[in-house]
């Protein structure tokens, strides 16, 4: 009832009208601070323009774990958490068939546009609720168009929802690197996509040398270029310049040379150009019905994992992404018209600084040794309950007990869950453990327990869910030392993973900022009120009231 009353009491600025086009931008693995950390080097027409003319929610934080790409994109566009929309990770263990389930891979469909036509395709079938894009399509009796683009399949499929006209992503296994789709959406690529692919821009962008945009000595917001924290891509130190021509041969042998665009700033350029082609060729925003374009920039995530959030490489990628945002805004001004489109920009998660770097600067860190935890717990359970395969699966923060064996032995599942919790919580690096029966019967209102509960899905999640100490990274290698860790991860409920940007810009948006704590799941509620739609079926977010004053 509360959300319905908001629909009547709030309205856009007097005289405003519905936008012709809604653009949702997700910058994969963007921490909120990255809006400001490199601000002095940003252009006036990219991030700064949105900050100057739009509305900025400075305290936007995810309200669940795990903070990963598929869960983030799903939550933004469904307006709810994994507990309801069901996408609890990029993939997850399925206790019913003892296999892993992908968030988007779908064996019932095939890739369209790939040279390997029988390759497994992708679909949104694992998404259990509707998205804001679905609601837009249904509300206009399918006259509105929804197009979703990304380098990642999950970055395109999940925002598009169940009813997108098309979702396109980048196929690293197709030489020379094409945008593809799935038979879920179409039987063949539109002519404009085939034409774009035939330009073979991927190859042209890999026939380049990546050097810093500005003199490297000016990158004082980052640690030194030559350091021990980053993954080495070639045979030398992880330093500029990166000659992709030389790197290509190494990756070509593994048939993944086009994967390199995933950590090159040119990957963002390629996606921007493809997105602009989509607007023109699909005639988005050209009639009385509001259309939607979702763009997910993935390079920041791939490069973030390799180089870490404090690297010169990441700084340079953001400076160049700023120029892509500027180019996109200028294009939209011309193609759709100033004040005719509404845009939001956010991220699906942040990232923890590289553990070896944190160790060197004396910030608490460490390695959560998952394989070791599994072995220790297995021995404990066998000692208490007798020899047996009591653990069905254990990886990352999820433990699945062997429920069949427990039932056959006449044991109580809840008792074994609690024994596992009591044992695991005493191991080094584990800050908390919650049994699924507690997550189903108790209501947690604050802290990490609340975030875990919001990410828990009764059919898909494990029997015990873990949280780790702040600053830790998870690794299956039980022997790796924190000083040897290279690259970084994300997924926790700590602010380095949950605190992301949220900017609004364009039609009906006035300048301002708020430090009120909000969540990315509030985005779909807000768009629902702007566009006068039905809320997505699982919606649990709230409209961002500052945008309606």
PDB file of N, CA, C and O in Angstrom, residues 62 64-76 78 80-92 101-105 123-131 154-155 157-159 161-162 398 400 454-461:
ATOM      1  N   UNK A  62      24.582  -1.609  -1.956  1.00  0.00           N
ATOM      2  CA  UNK A  62      23.825  -2.845  -2.128  1.00  0.00           C
ATOM      3  C   UNK A  62      23.411  -3.392  -0.775  1.00  0.00           C
ATOM      4  O   UNK A  62      24.149  -3.280   0.216  1.00  0.00           O
ATOM      5  N   UNK A  64      22.564  -6.666  -0.102  1.00  0.00           N
ATOM      6  CA  UNK A  64      22.627  -8.120  -0.084  1.00  0.00           C
ATOM      7  C   UNK A  64      24.041  -8.564  -0.412  1.00  0.00           C
ATOM      8  O   UNK A  64      24.888  -7.780  -0.860  1.00  0.00           O
ATOM      9  N   UNK A  65      24.298  -9.825  -0.182  1.00  0.00           N
ATOM     10  CA  UNK A  65      25.476 -10.501  -0.726  1.00  0.00           C
ATOM     11  C   UNK A  65      24.983 -11.744  -1.478  1.00  0.00           C
ATOM     12  O   UNK A  65      23.892 -12.242  -1.184  1.00  0.00           O
ATOM     13  N   UNK A  66      25.705 -12.244  -2.470  1.00  0.00           N
ATOM     14  CA  UNK A  66      27.025 -11.803  -2.899  1.00  0.00           C
ATOM     15  C   UNK A  66      26.946 -10.655  -3.912  1.00  0.00           C
ATOM     16  O   UNK A  66      26.045 -10.637  -4.761  1.00  0.00           O
ATOM     17  N   UNK A  67      27.873  -9.727  -3.812  1.00  0.00           N
ATOM     18  CA  UNK A  67      27.918  -8.599  -4.736  1.00  0.00           C
ATOM     19  C   UNK A  67      28.733  -9.002  -5.971  1.00  0.00           C
ATOM     20  O   UNK A  67      29.945  -8.791  -6.042  1.00  0.00           O
ATOM     21  N   UNK A  68      28.035  -9.586  -6.922  1.00  0.00           N
ATOM     22  CA  UNK A  68      28.653 -10.058  -8.164  1.00  0.00           C
ATOM     23  C   UNK A  68      27.817  -9.576  -9.352  1.00  0.00           C
ATOM     24  O   UNK A  68      26.697  -9.089  -9.193  1.00  0.00           O
ATOM     25  N   UNK A  69      28.355  -9.755 -10.544  1.00  0.00           N
ATOM     26  CA  UNK A  69      27.785  -9.152 -11.749  1.00  0.00           C
ATOM     27  C   UNK A  69      26.339  -9.570 -12.023  1.00  0.00           C
ATOM     28  O   UNK A  69      25.466  -8.722 -12.227  1.00  0.00           O
ATOM     29  N   UNK A  70      26.082 -10.867 -12.064  1.00  0.00           N
ATOM     30  CA  UNK A  70      24.732 -11.324 -12.425  1.00  0.00           C
ATOM     31  C   UNK A  70      23.703 -10.888 -11.395  1.00  0.00           C
ATOM     32  O   UNK A  70      22.607 -10.432 -11.747  1.00  0.00           O
ATOM     33  N   UNK A  71      24.036 -11.012 -10.125  1.00  0.00           N
ATOM     34  CA  UNK A  71      23.114 -10.576  -9.072  1.00  0.00           C
ATOM     35  C   UNK A  71      22.887  -9.078  -9.135  1.00  0.00           C
ATOM     36  O   UNK A  71      21.756  -8.595  -8.965  1.00  0.00           O
ATOM     37  N   UNK A  72      23.945  -8.313  -9.400  1.00  0.00           N
ATOM     38  CA  UNK A  72      23.822  -6.859  -9.463  1.00  0.00           C
ATOM     39  C   UNK A  72      22.942  -6.394 -10.599  1.00  0.00           C
ATOM     40  O   UNK A  72      22.032  -5.582 -10.409  1.00  0.00           O
ATOM     41  N   UNK A  73      23.192  -6.894 -11.794  1.00  0.00           N
ATOM     42  CA  UNK A  73      22.367  -6.502 -12.942  1.00  0.00           C
ATOM     43  C   UNK A  73      20.912  -6.916 -12.742  1.00  0.00           C
ATOM     44  O   UNK A  73      19.989  -6.167 -13.082  1.00  0.00           O
ATOM     45  N   UNK A  74      20.705  -8.102 -12.187  1.00  0.00           N
ATOM     46  CA  UNK A  74      19.336  -8.566 -11.930  1.00  0.00           C
ATOM     47  C   UNK A  74      18.639  -7.669 -10.925  1.00  0.00           C
ATOM     48  O   UNK A  74      17.465  -7.318 -11.094  1.00  0.00           O
ATOM     49  N   UNK A  75      19.340  -7.300  -9.870  1.00  0.00           N
ATOM     50  CA  UNK A  75      18.737  -6.495  -8.807  1.00  0.00           C
ATOM     51  C   UNK A  75      18.400  -5.092  -9.280  1.00  0.00           C
ATOM     52  O   UNK A  75      17.358  -4.533  -8.919  1.00  0.00           O
ATOM     53  N   UNK A  76      19.274  -4.492 -10.086  1.00  0.00           N
ATOM     54  CA  UNK A  76      19.012  -3.153 -10.612  1.00  0.00           C
ATOM     55  C   UNK A  76      17.709  -3.127 -11.402  1.00  0.00           C
ATOM     56  O   UNK A  76      16.876  -2.237 -11.226  1.00  0.00           O
ATOM     57  N   UNK A  78      15.251  -5.603 -11.676  1.00  0.00           N
ATOM     58  CA  UNK A  78      14.035  -6.184 -11.085  1.00  0.00           C
ATOM     59  C   UNK A  78      13.541  -5.373  -9.903  1.00  0.00           C
ATOM     60  O   UNK A  78      12.384  -5.509  -9.498  1.00  0.00           O
ATOM     61  N   UNK A  80      14.674  -5.735  -6.843  1.00  0.00           N
ATOM     62  CA  UNK A  80      14.620  -6.586  -5.660  1.00  0.00           C
ATOM     63  C   UNK A  80      15.946  -7.310  -5.489  1.00  0.00           C
ATOM     64  O   UNK A  80      16.900  -7.092  -6.238  1.00  0.00           O
ATOM     65  N   UNK A  81      16.014  -8.186  -4.494  1.00  0.00           N
ATOM     66  CA  UNK A  81      17.258  -8.861  -4.134  1.00  0.00           C
ATOM     67  C   UNK A  81      17.259 -10.312  -4.616  1.00  0.00           C
ATOM     68  O   UNK A  81      16.222 -10.850  -5.015  1.00  0.00           O
ATOM     69  N   UNK A  82      18.425 -10.986  -4.548  1.00  0.00           N
ATOM     70  CA  UNK A  82      18.489 -12.387  -4.980  1.00  0.00           C
ATOM     71  C   UNK A  82      17.527 -13.300  -4.237  1.00  0.00           C
ATOM     72  O   UNK A  82      17.126 -14.341  -4.787  1.00  0.00           O
ATOM     73  N   UNK A  83      17.154 -12.952  -3.014  1.00  0.00           N
ATOM     74  CA  UNK A  83      16.196 -13.769  -2.272  1.00  0.00           C
ATOM     75  C   UNK A  83      14.883 -13.905  -3.023  1.00  0.00           C
ATOM     76  O   UNK A  83      14.161 -14.897  -2.859  1.00  0.00           O
ATOM     77  N   UNK A  84      14.579 -12.921  -3.866  1.00  0.00           N
ATOM     78  CA  UNK A  84      13.310 -12.918  -4.599  1.00  0.00           C
ATOM     79  C   UNK A  84      13.524 -13.188  -6.090  1.00  0.00           C
ATOM     80  O   UNK A  84      12.823 -14.024  -6.671  1.00  0.00           O
ATOM     81  N   UNK A  85      14.482 -12.516  -6.718  1.00  0.00           N
ATOM     82  CA  UNK A  85      14.641 -12.741  -8.171  1.00  0.00           C
ATOM     83  C   UNK A  85      15.415 -14.017  -8.481  1.00  0.00           C
ATOM     84  O   UNK A  85      15.397 -14.502  -9.614  1.00  0.00           O
ATOM     85  N   UNK A  86      16.116 -14.588  -7.500  1.00  0.00           N
ATOM     86  CA  UNK A  86      16.676 -15.919  -7.653  1.00  0.00           C
ATOM     87  C   UNK A  86      18.064 -16.014  -8.248  1.00  0.00           C
ATOM     88  O   UNK A  86      18.655 -17.103  -8.248  1.00  0.00           O
ATOM     89  N   UNK A  87      18.613 -14.916  -8.759  1.00  0.00           N
ATOM     90  CA  UNK A  87      19.954 -14.977  -9.348  1.00  0.00           C
ATOM     91  C   UNK A  87      20.953 -14.728  -8.223  1.00  0.00           C
ATOM     92  O   UNK A  87      21.304 -13.592  -7.914  1.00  0.00           O
ATOM     93  N   UNK A  88      21.397 -15.810  -7.609  1.00  0.00           N
ATOM     94  CA  UNK A  88      22.211 -15.696  -6.397  1.00  0.00           C
ATOM     95  C   UNK A  88      23.708 -15.619  -6.692  1.00  0.00           C
ATOM     96  O   UNK A  88      24.520 -15.544  -5.766  1.00  0.00           O
ATOM     97  N   UNK A  89      24.084 -15.631  -7.953  1.00  0.00           N
ATOM     98  CA  UNK A  89      25.492 -15.530  -8.318  1.00  0.00           C
ATOM     99  C   UNK A  89      25.641 -15.523  -9.824  1.00  0.00           C
ATOM    100  O   UNK A  89      24.656 -15.575 -10.563  1.00  0.00           O
ATOM    101  N   UNK A  90      26.879 -15.448 -10.284  1.00  0.00           N
ATOM    102  CA  UNK A  90      27.119 -15.606 -11.721  1.00  0.00           C
ATOM    103  C   UNK A  90      26.797 -17.037 -12.141  1.00  0.00           C
ATOM    104  O   UNK A  90      26.392 -17.298 -13.266  1.00  0.00           O
ATOM    105  N   UNK A  91      27.003 -17.949 -11.225  1.00  0.00           N
ATOM    106  CA  UNK A  91      26.552 -19.331 -11.351  1.00  0.00           C
ATOM    107  C   UNK A  91      26.413 -19.868  -9.938  1.00  0.00           C
ATOM    108  O   UNK A  91      26.901 -19.271  -8.981  1.00  0.00           O
ATOM    109  N   UNK A  92      25.762 -20.987  -9.796  1.00  0.00           N
ATOM    110  CA  UNK A  92      25.600 -21.573  -8.466  1.00  0.00           C
ATOM    111  C   UNK A  92      25.431 -23.079  -8.589  1.00  0.00           C
ATOM    112  O   UNK A  92      25.060 -23.610  -9.641  1.00  0.00           O
ATOM    113  N   UNK A 101      24.692 -24.295 -12.203  1.00  0.00           N
ATOM    114  CA  UNK A 101      23.733 -23.584 -13.036  1.00  0.00           C
ATOM    115  C   UNK A 101      24.279 -22.199 -13.344  1.00  0.00           C
ATOM    116  O   UNK A 101      24.651 -21.453 -12.434  1.00  0.00           O
ATOM    117  N   UNK A 102      24.327 -21.855 -14.611  1.00  0.00           N
ATOM    118  CA  UNK A 102      24.754 -20.513 -15.009  1.00  0.00           C
ATOM    119  C   UNK A 102      23.599 -19.537 -14.881  1.00  0.00           C
ATOM    120  O   UNK A 102      22.433 -19.909 -15.051  1.00  0.00           O
ATOM    121  N   UNK A 103      23.917 -18.297 -14.607  1.00  0.00           N
ATOM    122  CA  UNK A 103      22.877 -17.275 -14.507  1.00  0.00           C
ATOM    123  C   UNK A 103      22.180 -17.040 -15.837  1.00  0.00           C
ATOM    124  O   UNK A 103      21.006 -16.669 -15.866  1.00  0.00           O
ATOM    125  N   UNK A 104      22.876 -17.277 -16.966  1.00  0.00           N
ATOM    126  CA  UNK A 104      22.257 -17.012 -18.271  1.00  0.00           C
ATOM    127  C   UNK A 104      22.471 -18.098 -19.319  1.00  0.00           C
ATOM    128  O   UNK A 104      21.702 -18.187 -20.273  1.00  0.00           O
ATOM    129  N   UNK A 105      23.492 -18.936 -19.193  1.00  0.00           N
ATOM    130  CA  UNK A 105      23.698 -19.983 -20.194  1.00  0.00           C
ATOM    131  C   UNK A 105      22.473 -20.890 -20.240  1.00  0.00           C
ATOM    132  O   UNK A 105      21.933 -21.279 -19.216  1.00  0.00           O
ATOM    133  N   UNK A 123      19.840 -17.041 -22.107  1.00  0.00           N
ATOM    134  CA  UNK A 123      18.480 -16.532 -21.948  1.00  0.00           C
ATOM    135  C   UNK A 123      18.294 -16.090 -20.496  1.00  0.00           C
ATOM    136  O   UNK A 123      19.100 -16.431 -19.623  1.00  0.00           O
ATOM    137  N   UNK A 124      17.202 -15.376 -20.218  1.00  0.00           N
ATOM    138  CA  UNK A 124      16.925 -14.924 -18.844  1.00  0.00           C
ATOM    139  C   UNK A 124      16.082 -15.910 -18.038  1.00  0.00           C
ATOM    140  O   UNK A 124      15.463 -15.517 -17.045  1.00  0.00           O
ATOM    141  N   UNK A 125      16.045 -17.174 -18.396  1.00  0.00           N
ATOM    142  CA  UNK A 125      15.094 -18.096 -17.760  1.00  0.00           C
ATOM    143  C   UNK A 125      15.370 -18.316 -16.272  1.00  0.00           C
ATOM    144  O   UNK A 125      14.468 -18.717 -15.531  1.00  0.00           O
ATOM    145  N   UNK A 126      16.601 -18.054 -15.808  1.00  0.00           N
ATOM    146  CA  UNK A 126      16.892 -18.215 -14.379  1.00  0.00           C
ATOM    147  C   UNK A 126      16.391 -17.039 -13.546  1.00  0.00           C
ATOM    148  O   UNK A 126      16.367 -17.115 -12.314  1.00  0.00           O
ATOM    149  N   UNK A 127      15.982 -15.962 -14.204  1.00  0.00           N
ATOM    150  CA  UNK A 127      15.452 -14.778 -13.525  1.00  0.00           C
ATOM    151  C   UNK A 127      13.988 -15.032 -13.208  1.00  0.00           C
ATOM    152  O   UNK A 127      13.170 -15.216 -14.106  1.00  0.00           O
ATOM    153  N   UNK A 128      13.650 -15.032 -11.914  1.00  0.00           N
ATOM    154  CA  UNK A 128      12.334 -15.498 -11.491  1.00  0.00           C
ATOM    155  C   UNK A 128      11.268 -14.412 -11.435  1.00  0.00           C
ATOM    156  O   UNK A 128      10.096 -14.729 -11.202  1.00  0.00           O
ATOM    157  N   UNK A 129      11.630 -13.161 -11.625  1.00  0.00           N
ATOM    158  CA  UNK A 129      10.657 -12.064 -11.586  1.00  0.00           C
ATOM    159  C   UNK A 129      10.805 -11.205 -12.832  1.00  0.00           C
ATOM    160  O   UNK A 129      11.742 -11.363 -13.609  1.00  0.00           O
ATOM    161  N   UNK A 130       9.870 -10.285 -13.005  1.00  0.00           N
ATOM    162  CA  UNK A 130       9.958  -9.378 -14.149  1.00  0.00           C
ATOM    163  C   UNK A 130      10.927  -8.230 -13.857  1.00  0.00           C
ATOM    164  O   UNK A 130      11.273  -7.958 -12.710  1.00  0.00           O
ATOM    165  N   UNK A 131      11.338  -7.566 -14.913  1.00  0.00           N
ATOM    166  CA  UNK A 131      12.220  -6.401 -14.830  1.00  0.00           C
ATOM    167  C   UNK A 131      11.438  -5.144 -15.209  1.00  0.00           C
ATOM    168  O   UNK A 131      10.322  -5.223 -15.746  1.00  0.00           O
ATOM    169  N   UNK A 154      25.819 -12.000 -19.526  1.00  0.00           N
ATOM    170  CA  UNK A 154      24.932 -11.696 -18.394  1.00  0.00           C
ATOM    171  C   UNK A 154      24.684 -10.195 -18.237  1.00  0.00           C
ATOM    172  O   UNK A 154      23.653  -9.786 -17.716  1.00  0.00           O
ATOM    173  N   UNK A 155      25.632  -9.373 -18.708  1.00  0.00           N
ATOM    174  CA  UNK A 155      25.448  -7.930 -18.660  1.00  0.00           C
ATOM    175  C   UNK A 155      24.448  -7.431 -19.679  1.00  0.00           C
ATOM    176  O   UNK A 155      23.960  -6.302 -19.583  1.00  0.00           O
ATOM    177  N   UNK A 157      21.850  -9.886 -21.093  1.00  0.00           N
ATOM    178  CA  UNK A 157      20.627 -10.689 -20.989  1.00  0.00           C
ATOM    179  C   UNK A 157      19.767 -10.271 -19.799  1.00  0.00           C
ATOM    180  O   UNK A 157      18.543 -10.097 -19.925  1.00  0.00           O
ATOM    181  N   UNK A 158      20.370 -10.121 -18.630  1.00  0.00           N
ATOM    182  CA  UNK A 158      19.588  -9.875 -17.420  1.00  0.00           C
ATOM    183  C   UNK A 158      18.924  -8.493 -17.397  1.00  0.00           C
ATOM    184  O   UNK A 158      17.749  -8.392 -17.025  1.00  0.00           O
ATOM    185  N   UNK A 159      19.599  -7.419 -17.791  1.00  0.00           N
ATOM    186  CA  UNK A 159      18.898  -6.126 -17.856  1.00  0.00           C
ATOM    187  C   UNK A 159      17.754  -6.107 -18.854  1.00  0.00           C
ATOM    188  O   UNK A 159      16.743  -5.440 -18.646  1.00  0.00           O
ATOM    189  N   UNK A 161      15.743  -8.420 -19.468  1.00  0.00           N
ATOM    190  CA  UNK A 161      14.593  -9.133 -18.933  1.00  0.00           C
ATOM    191  C   UNK A 161      14.098 -10.218 -19.863  1.00  0.00           C
ATOM    192  O   UNK A 161      14.792 -10.662 -20.781  1.00  0.00           O
ATOM    193  N   UNK A 162      12.863 -10.628 -19.636  1.00  0.00           N
ATOM    194  CA  UNK A 162      12.275 -11.734 -20.393  1.00  0.00           C
ATOM    195  C   UNK A 162      11.749 -11.302 -21.758  1.00  0.00           C
ATOM    196  O   UNK A 162      11.570 -12.133 -22.643  1.00  0.00           O
ATOM    197  N   UNK A 398      29.346 -20.669   0.138  1.00  0.00           N
ATOM    198  CA  UNK A 398      28.185 -21.554   0.203  1.00  0.00           C
ATOM    199  C   UNK A 398      28.589 -22.996   0.483  1.00  0.00           C
ATOM    200  O   UNK A 398      29.421 -23.583  -0.220  1.00  0.00           O
ATOM    201  N   UNK A 400      26.912 -26.765   0.778  1.00  0.00           N
ATOM    202  CA  UNK A 400      25.760 -27.644   0.549  1.00  0.00           C
ATOM    203  C   UNK A 400      26.050 -28.985   1.203  1.00  0.00           C
ATOM    204  O   UNK A 400      27.015 -29.667   0.838  1.00  0.00           O
ATOM    205  N   UNK A 454      19.174 -11.339   2.560  1.00  0.00           N
ATOM    206  CA  UNK A 454      18.631 -10.788   1.321  1.00  0.00           C
ATOM    207  C   UNK A 454      19.181 -11.490   0.080  1.00  0.00           C
ATOM    208  O   UNK A 454      18.580 -11.406  -0.993  1.00  0.00           O
ATOM    209  N   UNK A 455      20.306 -12.173   0.245  1.00  0.00           N
ATOM    210  CA  UNK A 455      20.881 -12.909  -0.880  1.00  0.00           C
ATOM    211  C   UNK A 455      20.587 -14.392  -0.845  1.00  0.00           C
ATOM    212  O   UNK A 455      21.041 -15.137  -1.721  1.00  0.00           O
ATOM    213  N   UNK A 456      19.812 -14.819   0.144  1.00  0.00           N
ATOM    214  CA  UNK A 456      19.530 -16.239   0.323  1.00  0.00           C
ATOM    215  C   UNK A 456      18.236 -16.635  -0.378  1.00  0.00           C
ATOM    216  O   UNK A 456      17.181 -16.055  -0.145  1.00  0.00           O
ATOM    217  N   UNK A 457      18.324 -17.645  -1.233  1.00  0.00           N
ATOM    218  CA  UNK A 457      17.147 -18.186  -1.903  1.00  0.00           C
ATOM    219  C   UNK A 457      16.986 -19.639  -1.465  1.00  0.00           C
ATOM    220  O   UNK A 457      17.912 -20.453  -1.589  1.00  0.00           O
ATOM    221  N   UNK A 458      15.816 -19.982  -0.961  1.00  0.00           N
ATOM    222  CA  UNK A 458      15.623 -21.260  -0.294  1.00  0.00           C
ATOM    223  C   UNK A 458      15.933 -22.455  -1.181  1.00  0.00           C
ATOM    224  O   UNK A 458      16.498 -23.453  -0.729  1.00  0.00           O
ATOM    225  N   UNK A 459      15.587 -22.400  -2.450  1.00  0.00           N
ATOM    226  CA  UNK A 459      15.814 -23.540  -3.345  1.00  0.00           C
ATOM    227  C   UNK A 459      17.232 -23.572  -3.907  1.00  0.00           C
ATOM    228  O   UNK A 459      17.736 -24.641  -4.246  1.00  0.00           O
ATOM    229  N   UNK A 460      17.865 -22.402  -4.026  1.00  0.00           N
ATOM    230  CA  UNK A 460      19.129 -22.338  -4.743  1.00  0.00           C
ATOM    231  C   UNK A 460      20.353 -22.191  -3.845  1.00  0.00           C
ATOM    232  O   UNK A 460      21.453 -22.580  -4.246  1.00  0.00           O
ATOM    233  N   UNK A 461      20.191 -21.622  -2.672  1.00  0.00           N
ATOM    234  CA  UNK A 461      21.343 -21.369  -1.801  1.00  0.00           C
ATOM    235  C   UNK A 461      21.721 -22.604  -0.993  1.00  0.00           C
ATOM    236  O   UNK A 461      20.986 -23.592  -0.946  1.00  0.00           O
TER     237      UNK A 461
END
